[in-house]
Amino acid sequence: MANQHPYGALLGAVYLADLAPMVRVTRVTTFGGIAELSLLDIDATGSLHGQAAFPVPAISMLGAAIDAVGDTAIAVRMDSSLRHDFIVGYAANALLMYVYRCPR
């Protein structure tokens, strides 16, 4: 079955103890008329297991970094004013850990 929802960026692999490896991807979509960035982990073994992180408001992803375990930092543009950029950090288990507002 084909996926009807394209992904934006492939960030890397997530390795959690006692679990199958996952592939971490992002997708910028809209929900209720508000643009948001979603972080999704897809099971790399082909099963239907996966996880989704709490989305953040965003119109685009500016950049990302991921460590060897899967902890991820993403630079996000919140709106078209070009004044509201921030860094969002997710743990390897897709838990939203921090949000840092970038200076103008």
PDB file of C-alpha atoms in Angstrom:
ATOM      1  CA  MET A   1       0.000   0.000   0.000  1.00  0.00           C
ATOM      2  CA  ALA A   2       1.412   3.358  -1.014  1.00  0.00           C
ATOM      3  CA  ASN A   3       1.768   6.192   1.460  1.00  0.00           C
ATOM      4  CA  GLN A   4      -0.456   9.123   0.545  1.00  0.00           C
ATOM      5  CA  HIS A   5       1.393  11.549   2.841  1.00  0.00           C
ATOM      6  CA  PRO A   6       4.925  12.459   1.709  1.00  0.00           C
ATOM      7  CA  TYR A   7       7.680  13.082   4.259  1.00  0.00           C
ATOM      8  CA  GLY A   8       9.852  16.177   4.318  1.00  0.00           C
ATOM      9  CA  ALA A   9      13.255  15.081   5.580  1.00  0.00           C
ATOM     10  CA  LEU A  10      14.928  11.860   6.623  1.00  0.00           C
ATOM     11  CA  LEU A  11      16.834  12.719   9.805  1.00  0.00           C
ATOM     12  CA  GLY A  12      18.436   9.389  10.694  1.00  0.00           C
ATOM     13  CA  ALA A  13      18.085   6.246  12.752  1.00  0.00           C
ATOM     14  CA  VAL A  14      16.785   5.814  16.296  1.00  0.00           C
ATOM     15  CA  TYR A  15      18.176   3.036  18.471  1.00  0.00           C
ATOM     16  CA  LEU A  16      16.380   2.338  21.757  1.00  0.00           C
ATOM     17  CA  ALA A  17      17.366  -0.582  24.003  1.00  0.00           C
ATOM     18  CA  ASP A  18      15.316  -3.764  23.487  1.00  0.00           C
ATOM     19  CA  LEU A  19      13.400  -2.263  20.545  1.00  0.00           C
ATOM     20  CA  ALA A  20      13.747  -2.551  16.788  1.00  0.00           C
ATOM     21  CA  PRO A  21      15.614   0.308  15.074  1.00  0.00           C
ATOM     22  CA  MET A  22      13.480   3.102  13.683  1.00  0.00           C
ATOM     23  CA  VAL A  23      13.910   5.696  10.962  1.00  0.00           C
ATOM     24  CA  ARG A  24      13.176   9.286  12.038  1.00  0.00           C
ATOM     25  CA  VAL A  25      11.442  11.556   9.510  1.00  0.00           C
ATOM     26  CA  THR A  26       9.707  14.936   9.575  1.00  0.00           C
ATOM     27  CA  ARG A  27       6.709  16.307   7.774  1.00  0.00           C
ATOM     28  CA  VAL A  28       5.324  19.854   7.572  1.00  0.00           C
ATOM     29  CA  THR A  29       1.525  19.766   7.362  1.00  0.00           C
ATOM     30  CA  THR A  30      -1.466  21.783   8.459  1.00  0.00           C
ATOM     31  CA  PHE A  31      -3.937  20.894  11.155  1.00  0.00           C
ATOM     32  CA  GLY A  32      -6.953  23.102  11.778  1.00  0.00           C
ATOM     33  CA  GLY A  33      -5.513  25.705   9.418  1.00  0.00           C
ATOM     34  CA  ILE A  34      -2.229  25.997  11.357  1.00  0.00           C
ATOM     35  CA  ALA A  35       1.075  24.807   9.868  1.00  0.00           C
ATOM     36  CA  GLU A  36       3.006  22.349  12.031  1.00  0.00           C
ATOM     37  CA  LEU A  37       6.078  20.154  11.910  1.00  0.00           C
ATOM     38  CA  SER A  38       5.538  16.514  12.828  1.00  0.00           C
ATOM     39  CA  LEU A  39       8.304  14.134  13.883  1.00  0.00           C
ATOM     40  CA  LEU A  40       7.622  10.492  13.082  1.00  0.00           C
ATOM     41  CA  ASP A  41       9.554   7.307  13.822  1.00  0.00           C
ATOM     42  CA  ILE A  42       8.930   4.410  11.453  1.00  0.00           C
ATOM     43  CA  ASP A  43       9.988   0.858  12.339  1.00  0.00           C
ATOM     44  CA  ALA A  44      12.961   0.026  10.100  1.00  0.00           C
ATOM     45  CA  THR A  45      12.165  -3.719  10.105  1.00  0.00           C
ATOM     46  CA  GLY A  46       8.982  -3.254   8.091  1.00  0.00           C
ATOM     47  CA  SER A  47       6.428  -3.750  10.850  1.00  0.00           C
ATOM     48  CA  LEU A  48       3.623  -1.270  11.398  1.00  0.00           C
ATOM     49  CA  HIS A  49       4.950  -0.125  14.788  1.00  0.00           C
ATOM     50  CA  GLY A  50       6.136   3.436  15.127  1.00  0.00           C
ATOM     51  CA  GLN A  51       5.731   6.569  17.166  1.00  0.00           C
ATOM     52  CA  ALA A  52       4.798  10.187  16.646  1.00  0.00           C
ATOM     53  CA  ALA A  53       6.074  13.140  18.640  1.00  0.00           C
ATOM     54  CA  PHE A  54       4.097  16.158  19.780  1.00  0.00           C
ATOM     55  CA  PRO A  55       4.044  18.537  16.767  1.00  0.00           C
ATOM     56  CA  VAL A  56       5.294  22.130  16.887  1.00  0.00           C
ATOM     57  CA  PRO A  57       4.034  25.144  14.896  1.00  0.00           C
ATOM     58  CA  ALA A  58       6.199  25.591  11.805  1.00  0.00           C
ATOM     59  CA  ILE A  59       6.121  26.488   8.134  1.00  0.00           C
ATOM     60  CA  SER A  60       9.529  24.929   7.417  1.00  0.00           C
ATOM     61  CA  MET A  61      12.501  23.085   8.854  1.00  0.00           C
ATOM     62  CA  LEU A  62      15.744  25.055   8.559  1.00  0.00           C
ATOM     63  CA  GLY A  63      18.113  22.300   9.674  1.00  0.00           C
ATOM     64  CA  ALA A  64      18.477  19.312  11.944  1.00  0.00           C
ATOM     65  CA  ALA A  65      21.008  17.248  13.864  1.00  0.00           C
ATOM     66  CA  ILE A  66      20.688  13.749  15.302  1.00  0.00           C
ATOM     67  CA  ASP A  67      23.090  11.866  17.583  1.00  0.00           C
ATOM     68  CA  ALA A  68      24.042   8.165  17.579  1.00  0.00           C
ATOM     69  CA  VAL A  69      21.057   7.157  19.746  1.00  0.00           C
ATOM     70  CA  GLY A  70      18.411   9.323  18.099  1.00  0.00           C
ATOM     71  CA  ASP A  71      18.227  12.490  20.206  1.00  0.00           C
ATOM     72  CA  THR A  72      17.326  15.226  17.732  1.00  0.00           C
ATOM     73  CA  ALA A  73      17.548  19.024  17.490  1.00  0.00           C
ATOM     74  CA  ILE A  74      15.597  20.787  14.752  1.00  0.00           C
ATOM     75  CA  ALA A  75      15.768  24.439  13.686  1.00  0.00           C
ATOM     76  CA  VAL A  76      12.264  25.572  12.758  1.00  0.00           C
ATOM     77  CA  ARG A  77      10.767  28.642  11.080  1.00  0.00           C
ATOM     78  CA  MET A  78       7.446  29.373  12.740  1.00  0.00           C
ATOM     79  CA  ASP A  79       5.908  31.863  10.293  1.00  0.00           C
ATOM     80  CA  SER A  80       6.582  33.967   7.212  1.00  0.00           C
ATOM     81  CA  SER A  81       7.663  37.064   9.191  1.00  0.00           C
ATOM     82  CA  LEU A  82      11.229  35.604   9.271  1.00  0.00           C
ATOM     83  CA  ARG A  83      11.442  36.711  12.929  1.00  0.00           C
ATOM     84  CA  HIS A  84      10.175  33.643  14.741  1.00  0.00           C
ATOM     85  CA  ASP A  85      12.728  30.858  14.490  1.00  0.00           C
ATOM     86  CA  PHE A  86      13.377  28.356  17.257  1.00  0.00           C
ATOM     87  CA  ILE A  87      15.217  25.170  18.104  1.00  0.00           C
ATOM     88  CA  VAL A  88      13.184  22.201  19.270  1.00  0.00           C
ATOM     89  CA  GLY A  89      14.778  19.162  20.917  1.00  0.00           C
ATOM     90  CA  TYR A  90      13.380  15.643  20.963  1.00  0.00           C
ATOM     91  CA  ALA A  91      14.690  12.669  22.933  1.00  0.00           C
ATOM     92  CA  ALA A  92      15.263   9.343  21.183  1.00  0.00           C
ATOM     93  CA  ASN A  93      11.869   8.152  22.449  1.00  0.00           C
ATOM     94  CA  ALA A  94      10.176  11.098  20.606  1.00  0.00           C
ATOM     95  CA  LEU A  95       9.512  13.057  23.809  1.00  0.00           C
ATOM     96  CA  LEU A  96       9.600  16.835  23.306  1.00  0.00           C
ATOM     97  CA  MET A  97      12.420  17.931  25.632  1.00  0.00           C
ATOM     98  CA  TYR A  98      12.990  21.638  25.011  1.00  0.00           C
ATOM     99  CA  VAL A  99      12.140  24.644  22.852  1.00  0.00           C
ATOM    100  CA  TYR A 100      14.653  27.489  22.508  1.00  0.00           C
ATOM    101  CA  ARG A 101      13.601  30.729  20.867  1.00  0.00           C
ATOM    102  CA  CYS A 102      16.324  32.072  18.601  1.00  0.00           C
ATOM    103  CA  PRO A 103      17.218  35.768  18.896  1.00  0.00           C
ATOM    104  CA  ARG A 104      15.996  38.026  16.091  1.00  0.00           C
TER     105      ARG A 104
END
